[in-house]
């Protein structure tokens, strides 16, 4: 029984540290104007933007990270399914490539690469993975 308590305590301590580490890496990437950083994280939707239909179509929305930084998510809906029923305030997890911009950055490559030349990314929303 004691080992179960220790295991649960360890899990609850490690998960928040991982989220903090990713927020710190995103904050550092923004401050140093670094791009092409593969990273996992999460945030709450603060604004849903119209789809970008020029060239490859992208579902676009802005999330706020735990550290207060905002991040534009540009999810390619020609290569991956649209995130269904996305609403302001929803929590979204992501794994993709960070690109610097002056407004906080862009998260893209949140899908599988059909050519298998890039690391596959994804989005998670309400228990469903989109890739």
N, CA, C and O of each residue as an XYZ file, in Angstrom:
524
protein
N       0.816     -1.196      0.000
C       0.000      0.000      0.000
C       0.865      1.268      0.000
O       0.543      2.255     -0.661
N       1.957      1.218      0.747
C       2.842      2.373      0.820
C       3.410      2.726     -0.553
O       3.521      3.905     -0.887
N       3.774      1.716     -1.358
C       4.343      1.959     -2.685
C       3.328      2.598     -3.614
O       3.713      3.359     -4.502
N       2.039      2.313     -3.438
C       0.992      2.950     -4.255
C       0.928      4.445     -3.950
O       0.819      5.265     -4.861
N       0.994      4.791     -2.687
C       0.974      6.201     -2.289
C       2.198      6.922     -2.847
O       2.087      8.044     -3.341
N       3.363      6.282     -2.772
C       4.592      6.879     -3.299
C       4.483      7.048     -4.815
O       4.871      8.086     -5.350
N       3.964      6.044     -5.506
C       3.799      6.124     -6.957
C       2.848      7.258     -7.338
O       3.154      8.040     -8.237
N       1.709      7.357     -6.672
C       0.757      8.434     -6.962
C       1.361      9.807     -6.682
O       1.161     10.740     -7.460
N       2.087      9.938     -5.596
C       2.737     11.200     -5.273
C       3.754     11.573     -6.353
O       3.825     12.727     -6.777
N       4.541     10.583     -6.794
C       5.549     10.823     -7.830
C       4.898     11.265     -9.131
O       5.368     12.210     -9.765
N       3.830     10.601     -9.537
C       3.130     10.953    -10.775
C       2.574     12.369    -10.696
O       2.709     13.129    -11.654
N       1.960     12.737     -9.598
C       1.377     14.076     -9.483
C       2.443     15.159     -9.431
O       2.175     16.307     -9.785
N       3.639     14.814     -8.998
C       4.727     15.796     -8.982
C       5.387     15.937    -10.345
O       5.749     17.046    -10.737
N       5.551     14.848    -11.071
C       6.272     14.866    -12.341
C       5.454     15.536    -13.436
O       6.011     16.302    -14.222
N       4.181     15.279    -13.514
C       3.359     15.839    -14.591
C       3.377     17.366    -14.585
O       3.620     17.956    -15.638
N       3.133     18.035    -13.463
C       3.216     19.501    -13.502
C       4.614     20.010    -13.844
O       4.737     21.049    -14.493
N       5.661     19.318    -13.431
C       7.012     19.748    -13.769
C       7.254     19.655    -15.268
O       7.922     20.517    -15.838
N       6.719     18.619    -15.919
C       6.865     18.483    -17.369
C       6.178     19.649    -18.072
O       6.747     20.235    -18.993
N       4.958     19.994    -17.649
C       4.240     21.117    -18.263
C       5.014     22.414    -18.044
O       5.111     23.238    -18.953
N       5.562     22.599    -16.852
C       6.340     23.798    -16.565
C       7.586     23.856    -17.437
O       7.942     24.913    -17.956
N       8.255     22.695    -17.598
C       9.474     22.657    -18.422
C       9.159     23.041    -19.859
O       9.931     23.774    -20.478
N       8.037     22.561    -20.407
C       7.675     22.900    -21.777
C       7.317     24.370    -21.911
O       7.703     25.007    -22.891
N       6.584     24.926    -20.944
C       6.292     26.356    -20.960
C       7.586     27.163    -20.896
O       7.726     28.182    -21.573
N       8.527     26.702    -20.080
C       9.808     27.402    -19.969
C      10.575     27.345    -21.291
O      11.185     28.336    -21.693
N      10.549     26.199    -21.967
C      11.228     26.076    -23.254
C      10.581     26.978    -24.304
O      11.282     27.608    -25.097
N       9.256     27.045    -24.315
C       8.561     27.942    -25.243
C       8.879     29.404    -24.932
O       9.089     30.206    -25.842
N       8.913     29.743    -23.652
C       9.252     31.112    -23.258
C      10.680     31.464    -23.682
O      10.939     32.558    -24.183
N      11.596     30.524    -23.476
C      12.994     30.732    -23.868
C      13.117     30.846    -25.390
O      13.865     31.688    -25.887
N      12.386     30.005    -26.135
C      12.426     30.051    -27.597
C      11.898     31.384    -28.101
O      12.432     31.952    -29.053
N      10.843     31.881    -27.457
C      10.297     33.183    -27.850
C      11.315     34.291    -27.567
O      11.579     35.131    -28.427
N      11.886     34.287    -26.356
C      12.826     35.343    -25.960
C      14.073     35.364    -26.849
O      14.616     36.431    -27.137
N      14.516     34.196    -27.277
C      15.735     34.121    -28.094
C      15.443     34.096    -29.598
O      16.354     33.946    -30.413
N      14.165     34.243    -29.956
C      13.732     34.259    -31.364
C      14.172     32.988    -32.098
O      14.616     33.037    -33.245
N      14.038     31.852    -31.409
C      14.422     30.560    -31.950
C      13.224     29.882    -32.609
O      12.109     29.931    -32.091
N      13.465     29.256    -33.744
C      12.421     28.504    -34.456
C      12.854     27.058    -34.628
O      13.963     26.676    -34.255
N      11.962     26.266    -35.196
C      12.219     24.850    -35.488
C      12.472     24.041    -34.222
O      13.360     23.189    -34.183
N      11.679     24.317    -33.185
C      11.797     23.603    -31.919
C      10.612     22.645    -31.814
O       9.460     23.080    -31.809
N      10.888     21.351    -31.731
C       9.838     20.341    -31.586
C       9.482     20.270    -30.109
O      10.350     20.038    -29.268
N       8.199     20.472    -29.790
C       7.828     20.560    -28.388
C       6.396     20.112    -28.140
O       5.533     20.195    -29.014
N       6.176     19.640    -26.938
C       4.847     19.229    -26.470
C       4.418     20.208    -25.392
O       5.239     20.666    -24.598
N       3.140     20.528    -25.365
C       2.631     21.417    -24.335
C       1.118     21.448    -24.350
O       0.468     20.610    -24.974
N       0.566     22.432    -23.650
C      -0.884     22.591    -23.601
C      -1.223     24.022    -23.228
O      -0.405     24.758    -22.678
N      -2.437     24.385    -23.541
C      -2.920     25.716    -23.199
C      -4.425     25.789    -23.376
O      -5.062     24.854    -23.861
N      -4.977     26.925    -22.970
C      -6.415     27.152    -23.089
C      -6.700     28.057    -24.273
O      -6.016     29.060    -24.479
N      -7.713     27.698    -25.051
C      -8.107     28.474    -26.219
C      -8.632     29.838    -25.763
O      -9.537     29.923    -24.933
N      -8.043     30.908    -26.325
C      -8.527     32.255    -25.996
C      -9.180     32.938    -27.192
O      -9.911     33.916    -27.038
N      -8.906     32.406    -28.401
C      -9.510     33.013    -29.593
C      -9.503     31.997    -30.730
O      -8.497     31.334    -30.981
N     -10.632     31.888    -31.407
C     -10.725     31.022    -32.578
C     -10.756     31.919    -33.809
O     -11.589     32.819    -33.915
N      -9.840     31.662    -34.732
C      -9.697     32.468    -35.942
C     -10.348     31.746    -37.124
O     -10.559     30.535    -37.072
N     -10.663     32.487    -38.183
C     -11.167     31.826    -39.390
C     -10.087     30.914    -39.984
O      -8.891     31.152    -39.816
N     -10.534     29.876    -40.674
C      -9.582     28.994    -41.349
C      -8.785     29.781    -42.375
O      -9.289     30.721    -42.989
N      -7.534     29.381    -42.549
C      -6.687     29.915    -43.613
C      -6.847     28.964    -44.796
O      -6.412     27.814    -44.729
N      -7.457     29.427    -45.859
C      -7.738     28.581    -47.017
C      -6.830     28.860    -48.207
O      -7.088     28.376    -49.309
N      -5.778     29.632    -47.999
C      -4.811     29.905    -49.061
C      -3.741     28.828    -49.029
O      -3.088     28.632    -48.004
N      -3.555     28.124    -50.149
C      -2.608     27.008    -50.170
C      -3.169     25.866    -49.347
O      -4.352     25.545    -49.455
N      -2.327     25.244    -48.520
C      -2.818     24.202    -47.618
C      -3.753     24.832    -46.596
O      -3.441     25.877    -46.025
N      -4.888     24.206    -46.368
C      -5.876     24.767    -45.436
C      -5.459     24.489    -43.987
O      -5.000     23.396    -43.655
N      -5.629     25.504    -43.138
C      -5.277     25.391    -41.723
C      -6.397     25.887    -40.827
O      -6.972     26.951    -41.059
N      -6.700     25.107    -39.803
C      -7.573     25.548    -38.717
C      -6.669     26.355    -37.785
O      -5.592     25.894    -37.408
N      -7.110     27.562    -37.413
C      -6.248     28.440    -36.615
C      -6.952     28.886    -35.344
O      -8.131     29.238    -35.360
N      -6.215     28.866    -34.251
C      -6.720     29.356    -32.973
C      -5.538     29.750    -32.094
O      -4.410     29.307    -32.308
N      -5.817     30.583    -31.109
C      -4.775     31.076    -30.207
C      -5.009     30.471    -28.832
O      -6.130     30.465    -28.322
N      -3.936     29.964    -28.240
C      -4.018     29.445    -26.873
C      -3.121     30.272    -25.957
O      -2.171     30.919    -26.399
N      -3.451     30.231    -24.675
C      -2.597     30.857    -23.658
C      -1.972     29.729    -22.844
O      -2.666     28.868    -22.304
N      -0.643     29.757    -22.770
C       0.108     28.772    -22.006
C       0.035     29.081    -20.521
O      -0.421     30.153    -20.124
N       0.480     28.152    -19.710
C       0.493     28.347    -18.267
C       1.361     29.507    -17.825
O       1.118     30.083    -16.765
N       2.380     29.870    -18.621
C       3.265     30.979    -18.263
C       2.730     32.331    -18.749
O       3.385     33.357    -18.570
N       1.535     32.331    -19.365
C       0.931     33.576    -19.841
C       1.202     33.884    -21.298
O       0.528     34.735    -21.879
N       2.172     33.214    -21.905
C       2.500     33.428    -23.315
C       1.350     32.947    -24.196
O       0.694     31.951    -23.889
N       1.114     33.664    -25.292
C       0.124     33.213    -26.263
C       0.827     32.509    -27.406
O       2.001     32.760    -27.682
N       0.092     31.620    -28.072
C       0.656     30.806    -29.135
C      -0.430     30.551    -30.177
O      -1.521     30.083    -29.853
N      -0.115     30.865    -31.423
C      -1.026     30.572    -32.521
C      -0.826     29.118    -32.937
O       0.298     28.682    -33.187
N      -1.920     28.377    -33.007
C      -1.864     27.008    -33.506
C      -2.401     27.032    -34.930
O      -3.512     27.500    -35.177
N      -1.596     26.521    -35.872
C      -1.983     26.430    -37.283
C      -1.982     24.940    -37.640
O      -0.940     24.359    -37.940
N      -3.172     24.340    -37.600
C      -3.351     22.889    -37.758
C      -3.799     22.583    -39.181
O      -4.889     22.982    -39.589
N      -2.964     21.878    -39.936
C      -3.215     21.586    -41.346
C      -4.388     20.621    -41.482
O      -4.275     19.442    -41.145
N      -5.525     21.132    -41.983
C      -6.725     20.298    -42.120
C      -6.824     19.641    -43.495
O      -7.824     18.990    -43.800
N      -5.799     19.806    -44.321
C      -5.695     18.995    -45.529
C      -5.033     17.658    -45.211
O      -5.240     16.672    -45.918
N      -4.231     17.630    -44.137
C      -3.503     16.418    -43.754
C      -4.029     15.755    -42.489
O      -3.687     14.606    -42.210
N      -4.845     16.451    -41.729
C      -5.361     15.919    -40.463
C      -6.795     16.404    -40.269
O      -7.184     17.426    -40.834
N      -7.578     15.684    -39.480
C      -8.953     16.137    -39.245
C      -9.002     17.430    -38.438
O      -8.128     17.709    -37.617
N     -10.039     18.200    -38.693
C     -10.322     19.414    -37.921
C     -10.624     19.022    -36.468
O     -11.219     17.975    -36.216
N     -10.214     19.863    -35.525
C     -10.554     19.657    -34.118
C     -12.032     20.023    -33.961
O     -12.424     21.177    -34.135
N     -12.829     19.027    -33.633
C     -14.280     19.211    -33.552
C     -14.713     20.010    -32.333
O     -14.134     19.882    -31.254
N     -15.721     20.823    -32.514
C     -16.385     21.540    -31.414
C     -15.427     22.324    -30.526
O     -15.629     22.394    -29.314
N     -14.404     22.903    -31.101
C     -13.433     23.683    -30.342
C     -14.078     24.993    -29.903
O     -14.676     25.703    -30.711
N     -13.951     25.306    -28.616
C     -14.559     26.513    -28.065
C     -13.548     27.282    -27.214
O     -12.583     26.719    -26.697
N     -13.797     28.560    -27.089
C     -13.001     29.408    -26.215
C     -13.046     28.825    -24.801
O     -14.109     28.465    -24.296
N     -11.878     28.742    -24.179
C     -11.772     28.185    -22.835
C     -11.370     26.725    -22.804
O     -10.941     26.232    -21.761
N     -11.497     26.011    -23.929
C     -11.126     24.600    -23.982
C      -9.623     24.415    -23.807
O      -8.831     25.268    -24.208
N      -9.251     23.323    -23.220
C      -7.845     22.938    -23.053
C      -7.426     22.112    -24.273
O      -8.140     21.197    -24.681
N      -6.275     22.438    -24.847
C      -5.741     21.713    -25.993
C      -4.290     21.349    -25.698
O      -3.490     22.200    -25.308
N      -3.966     20.083    -25.888
C      -2.577     19.641    -25.817
C      -2.033     19.619    -27.241
O      -2.786     19.425    -28.195
N      -0.739     19.816    -27.380
C      -0.142     19.826    -28.706
C       1.231     19.194    -28.691
O       1.912     19.155    -27.666
N       1.617     18.702    -29.847
C       2.984     18.278    -30.103
C       3.265     18.685    -31.536
O       2.610     18.207    -32.462
N       4.223     19.554    -31.721
C       4.512     20.066    -33.045
C       5.781     20.888    -33.051
O       6.615     20.794    -32.150
N       5.907     21.694    -34.086
C       7.108     22.502    -34.279
C       6.789     23.973    -34.020
O       5.856     24.536    -34.593
N       7.583     24.575    -33.148
C       7.431     25.984    -32.800
C       8.207     26.850    -33.782
O       9.369     26.581    -34.088
N       7.545     27.893    -34.270
C       8.181     28.919    -35.112
C       8.000     30.266    -34.424
O       6.889     30.623    -34.033
N       9.067     30.997    -34.279
C       9.024     32.291    -33.612
C       8.286     33.329    -34.469
O       8.412     33.346    -35.694
N       7.519     34.185    -33.803
C       7.054     35.455    -34.366
C       6.889     36.431    -33.210
O       6.930     36.025    -32.048
N       6.706     37.692    -33.507
C       6.689     38.726    -32.466
C       5.471     38.666    -31.560
O       5.440     39.343    -30.532
N       4.469     37.874    -31.915
C       3.240     37.793    -31.108
C       3.204     36.587    -30.190
O       2.181     36.348    -29.549
N       4.271     35.825    -30.101
C       4.308     34.674    -29.207
C       4.726     33.395    -29.891
O       5.216     32.469    -29.244
N       4.534     33.336    -31.207
C       4.971     32.167    -31.952
C       3.817     31.400    -32.556
O       2.647     31.657    -32.270
N       4.183     30.443    -33.406
C       3.215     29.596    -34.096
C       3.588     28.141    -33.860
O       4.758     27.770    -33.949
N       2.600     27.331    -33.562
C       2.783     25.888    -33.450
C       2.193     25.266    -34.713
O       1.005     25.424    -34.993
N       3.028     24.559    -35.471
C       2.543     23.876    -36.669
C       3.143     22.474    -36.718
O       3.767     22.042    -35.749
N       2.970     21.767    -37.811
C       3.327     20.349    -37.917
C       2.629     19.542    -36.833
O       3.233     18.663    -36.218
N       1.350     19.843    -36.601
C       0.534     19.124    -35.618
C      -0.244     18.011    -36.329
O      -1.440     17.826    -36.100
N       0.455     17.281    -37.190
C      -0.160     16.223    -37.989
C       0.943     15.245    -38.401
O       2.131     15.497    -38.199
N       0.515     14.126    -38.983
C       1.499     13.183    -39.521
C       2.061     13.741    -40.822
O       1.375     14.447    -41.561
N       3.316     13.411    -41.083
C       3.943     13.803    -42.341
C       3.761     12.668    -43.338
O       4.341     11.598    -43.158
N       2.969     12.876    -44.385
C       2.743     11.795    -45.351
C       4.022     11.367    -46.077
O       4.087     10.248    -46.586
N       5.022     12.220    -46.134
C       6.291     11.876    -46.785
C       7.297     11.263    -45.806
O       8.381     10.836    -46.205
N       6.932     11.223    -44.533
C       7.790     10.637    -43.483
C       9.175     11.291    -43.412
O      10.171     10.613    -43.161
N       9.236     12.599    -43.631
C      10.509     13.340    -43.533
C      10.567     14.207    -42.278
O      11.622     14.741    -41.937
N       9.434     14.348    -41.594
C       9.344     15.212    -40.422
C       8.711     14.425    -39.283
O       7.929     13.505    -39.518
N       9.045     14.784    -38.066
C       8.446     14.148    -36.896
C       6.935     14.399    -36.914
O       6.490     15.524    -37.143
N       6.155     13.350    -36.672
C       4.704     13.502    -36.616
C       4.306     14.287    -35.376
O       4.854     14.090    -34.291
N       3.341     15.182    -35.559
C       2.782     15.932    -34.452
C       1.322     15.587    -34.262
O       0.782     14.744    -34.978
N       0.673     16.234    -33.297
C      -0.732     15.975    -33.017
C      -1.328     17.078    -32.145
O      -0.610     17.891    -31.565
N      -2.641     17.083    -32.069
C      -3.392     17.886    -31.112
C      -4.289     16.936    -30.338
O      -4.747     15.934    -30.887
N      -4.547     17.236    -29.064
C      -5.495     16.472    -28.253
C      -6.522     17.437    -27.676
O      -6.184     18.486    -27.128
N      -7.785     17.048    -27.818
C      -8.891     17.877    -27.334
C      -9.986     16.954    -26.822
O     -10.509     16.124    -27.567
N     -10.325     17.101    -25.560
C     -11.395     16.308    -24.937
C     -11.194     14.811    -25.158
O     -12.134     14.092    -25.494
N      -9.955     14.352    -24.964
C      -9.653     12.944    -25.040
C      -9.446     12.365    -26.437
O      -9.149     11.177    -26.565
N      -9.593     13.164    -27.472
C      -9.404     12.684    -28.841
C      -8.131     13.271    -29.419
O      -7.842     14.452    -29.226
N      -7.367     12.446    -30.130
C      -6.128     12.884    -30.776
C      -6.390     13.140    -32.247
O      -7.003     12.326    -32.938
N      -5.914     14.293    -32.714
C      -6.063     14.700    -34.116
C      -4.684     14.744    -34.731
O      -3.827     15.523    -34.314
N      -4.472     13.883    -35.749
C      -3.203     13.860    -36.467
C      -3.401     13.282    -37.793
O      -2.450     13.170    -38.566
